[in-house]
Amino acid sequence: MLKIAIDGTAASGKGTLAKNLAQKYGFAHLDTGLLYRKVASDLIVKKKDTDNNLEYLSCKYAKEVEFSELKKEYLRSEKIAKLASLIATYPKLRKILNLKQKEFVDINLNKFGGCILDGRDIGTKILPNADFKFFIDASIEIRAKRRLLEKNISFLHENDEKCMLHALIVKMKNRDKLDRSRFEAPLVPAKDAHIIDTSLMSAEDLLLVVTKIIEGRKNIKEKNK
Ligand code: C5P
């Protein structure tokens, strides 16, 4: 049974890698960012995102989150991401969502023969003894371009595209800064993580590199049996 931890920055390719690996090996996969996004979305929908009791309410909503509600599409906005990153600094909220992530592993590890979690603190906090840890990053310009492509917008003028790209770079830089500098579970590579820069790689290249690492180590373990 394999546990795979994937951490990294936004739009670095970690989510696609996690999905591709889950498909390849038939393992269960949890995009842990969706837990933070769901709580942020609930705060926005219930118009509580500027409430003085943000920490208390985040914890309240976090306890109510169901895995079946984590539908990606409507949680994808930058507004939700920004609030998710802010509430992710609350230690009490992280404690509740950490338990949910561990519950996911407990339920699915035996059932699927393996679990893949992607996020910001998987290798350092959630699965410190994962069989494989990967830390995925890419240049901010490339990551912002990927996010823009996902939005599938057709621009009438080149300048509009440049403006939107610039705005995305600023937002993503701010979120990275908050994620890297928070006191509780900051975004840092685990000491034993494979660090991969995907700036010049396609999703297929990344899957190939990571699969080689996994298969290589599995072969060594089998030889040593
Ligand atoms: O990965 P995604 O961009 O969906 O995550 C949204 C936010 O949730 C991140 O910017 C981060 O602040 C928070 N997060 C976290 N720990 C995780 C996953 C996400 O703090 N394991």
XYZ file of C-alpha atoms and ligand atoms in Angstrom:
246
model
C 0.000 0.000 0.000
C 1.474 3.307 -1.081
C 1.027 6.789 0.316
C 2.085 9.572 -2.022
C 2.418 13.186 -0.862
C 2.463 15.967 -3.441
C 3.002 19.580 -2.424
C 3.705 22.727 -4.347
C 2.626 26.146 -5.507
C -0.616 27.033 -7.327
C -0.717 25.961 -11.015
C 2.638 24.199 -10.700
C 1.104 21.018 -12.131
C 0.735 19.202 -8.799
C -3.024 18.683 -9.139
C -2.785 17.245 -12.652
C 0.102 15.039 -11.556
C -1.921 13.742 -8.606
C -4.905 13.016 -10.873
C -2.753 11.281 -13.500
C -0.994 9.133 -10.907
C -4.303 8.196 -9.272
C -5.626 7.127 -12.662
C -2.468 5.199 -13.531
C -2.332 3.219 -10.278
C -6.062 3.190 -9.402
C -5.361 4.940 -6.086
C -7.686 7.257 -4.170
C -6.905 10.964 -4.610
C -7.737 13.988 -2.472
C -7.066 17.559 -3.627
C -6.753 18.993 -0.100
C -6.952 22.607 -1.316
C -10.629 21.933 -2.041
C -11.298 21.519 1.686
C -9.975 25.042 2.358
C -11.775 26.362 -0.716
C -15.098 24.794 0.359
C -14.928 26.508 3.757
C -14.014 29.810 2.065
C -16.880 29.391 -0.390
C -19.368 28.709 2.437
C -18.227 31.910 4.162
C -18.756 33.893 0.947
C -22.134 32.314 0.108
C -23.400 32.958 3.657
C -21.995 36.522 3.436
C -19.794 35.915 6.473
C -16.432 36.512 4.762
C -15.923 39.881 6.456
C -17.307 38.787 9.830
C -15.221 39.547 12.929
C -15.621 35.905 13.924
C -13.984 34.547 10.772
C -11.874 32.005 12.636
C -14.810 30.672 14.687
C -17.079 30.473 11.629
C -14.365 28.815 9.490
C -14.036 26.087 12.107
C -17.814 25.682 12.306
C -18.151 25.250 8.522
C -15.053 23.040 8.326
C -16.653 20.519 10.678
C -19.623 20.281 8.295
C -17.616 19.675 5.081
C -18.429 16.413 3.278
C -16.001 14.888 0.741
C -18.890 14.492 -1.719
C -19.345 18.291 -1.802
C -15.861 19.015 -3.100
C -16.810 19.763 -6.680
C -13.941 21.539 -8.313
C -15.550 23.828 -10.861
C -17.414 26.284 -8.658
C -14.582 26.389 -6.079
C -11.965 27.440 -8.653
C -12.263 31.260 -8.495
C -9.386 33.509 -7.382
C -11.740 35.183 -4.860
C -12.280 31.835 -3.132
C -8.546 31.011 -3.385
C -7.602 34.300 -1.690
C -9.963 33.719 1.242
C -8.907 30.048 1.440
C -5.303 31.166 1.822
C -6.262 33.637 4.569
C -8.274 31.160 6.645
C -5.569 28.506 6.086
C -3.427 30.538 8.518
C -5.782 29.600 11.428
C -4.244 26.725 13.430
C -7.657 25.603 14.794
C -9.102 25.329 11.301
C -6.039 23.407 10.071
C -6.471 20.951 12.944
C -10.059 20.186 11.880
C -9.171 19.836 8.190
C -6.057 17.757 9.019
C -8.311 15.245 10.777
C -10.566 15.108 7.712
C -7.537 14.395 5.478
C -6.368 11.612 7.779
C -9.915 10.216 7.816
C -9.806 10.145 3.988
C -6.578 8.112 4.105
C -7.979 5.718 6.746
C -11.118 5.072 4.691
C -9.420 4.669 1.305
C -5.916 3.271 1.758
C -6.944 -0.389 2.056
C -9.839 -0.058 -0.348
C -7.724 1.329 -3.228
C -4.289 -0.009 -2.307
C -2.907 3.512 -2.200
C -3.672 7.177 -1.517
C -2.430 10.354 -3.144
C -2.919 13.695 -1.426
C -1.892 17.002 -2.952
C -1.660 20.349 -1.167
C 0.781 22.502 0.758
C 1.660 20.523 3.905
C 1.140 16.897 2.893
C 4.768 15.760 3.061
C 5.524 17.808 6.164
C 2.330 17.412 8.270
C -0.366 15.124 6.914
C 1.682 12.177 5.620
C 5.156 12.647 7.184
C 5.925 8.982 6.527
C 4.615 8.867 2.960
C 6.371 6.357 0.683
C 6.977 9.102 -1.885
C 7.066 12.869 -1.514
C 7.160 15.341 -4.371
C 7.413 19.118 -4.293
C 6.323 20.722 -7.557
C 7.065 24.302 -8.592
C 7.435 26.461 -11.723
C 8.180 30.094 -12.509
C 5.428 32.546 -11.589
C 5.058 33.687 -15.234
C 4.480 30.146 -16.472
C 2.059 29.357 -13.653
C 0.011 32.496 -14.307
C -0.103 31.654 -18.044
C -1.412 28.179 -17.204
C -4.150 29.661 -14.983
C -5.108 32.088 -17.737
C -5.321 29.267 -20.301
C -7.604 27.315 -17.945
C -9.999 30.277 -17.960
C -10.391 29.838 -21.721
C -11.015 33.528 -22.444
C -10.726 34.919 -25.978
C -9.212 38.382 -25.788
C -10.013 41.066 -28.364
C -6.834 43.014 -27.649
C -3.359 41.820 -26.731
C -3.227 44.483 -24.011
C -6.280 43.044 -22.235
C -4.520 39.692 -22.078
C -1.335 41.312 -20.729
C -3.326 43.188 -18.054
C -5.114 40.047 -16.916
C -1.853 38.103 -16.846
C -0.233 40.822 -14.764
C -3.175 40.876 -12.319
C -2.967 37.075 -11.988
C 0.786 37.229 -11.316
C 0.201 39.743 -8.512
C -2.594 37.631 -6.945
C -0.609 34.400 -7.167
C 2.532 36.041 -5.733
C 0.524 37.335 -2.762
C -1.005 33.912 -2.133
C 2.406 32.176 -2.411
C 3.846 34.695 0.046
C 1.086 34.078 2.597
C 1.315 30.288 2.161
C 5.109 30.303 2.551
C 5.280 32.713 5.482
C 2.435 31.576 7.754
C 3.416 30.264 11.175
C 1.374 27.037 11.034
C 2.346 24.484 8.347
C 3.975 26.880 5.870
C 4.548 25.782 2.283
C 8.056 24.275 2.351
C 9.408 21.116 0.736
C 9.724 18.153 3.104
C 13.405 17.295 3.672
C 12.976 13.987 1.836
C 10.872 15.341 -1.059
C 11.863 15.116 -4.717
C 11.809 18.738 -5.892
C 10.721 19.167 -9.503
C 10.549 22.399 -11.526
C 7.893 22.041 -14.243
C 8.513 25.387 -15.987
C 9.753 23.608 -19.119
C 7.762 20.396 -18.719
C 4.402 19.193 -19.991
C 2.014 17.236 -17.748
C 3.047 14.085 -19.650
C 6.777 14.782 -19.035
C 6.091 15.257 -15.332
C 4.107 12.027 -15.078
C 6.958 10.176 -16.789
C 9.625 11.581 -14.441
C 7.584 10.815 -11.320
C 6.578 7.341 -12.510
C 10.249 6.514 -13.098
C 11.071 7.509 -9.515
C 8.200 5.424 -8.115
C 8.882 2.357 -10.272
C 12.635 2.587 -9.624
C 12.211 2.473 -5.858
C 9.516 -0.227 -6.036
C 11.948 -2.391 -8.058
C 14.750 -1.919 -5.493
C 12.354 -2.888 -2.652
C 11.209 -5.996 -4.530
C 14.832 -7.054 -5.267
C 15.713 -6.683 -1.573
C 12.781 -8.862 -0.420
O -4.343 24.116 -3.844
P -5.302 25.269 -3.857
O -4.845 26.423 -4.669
O -6.695 24.846 -4.216
O -5.362 25.741 -2.319
C -6.035 26.909 -1.908
C -5.376 27.416 -0.634
O -5.641 26.493 0.424
C -3.859 27.535 -0.696
O -3.425 28.783 -1.194
C -3.448 27.339 0.761
O -3.485 28.543 1.482
C -4.539 26.431 1.324
N -4.069 25.051 1.479
C -3.333 24.748 2.597
N -2.936 23.463 2.827
C -3.257 22.489 1.975
C -3.970 22.767 0.798
C -4.349 24.091 0.574
O -3.003 25.614 3.391
N -2.877 21.222 2.238
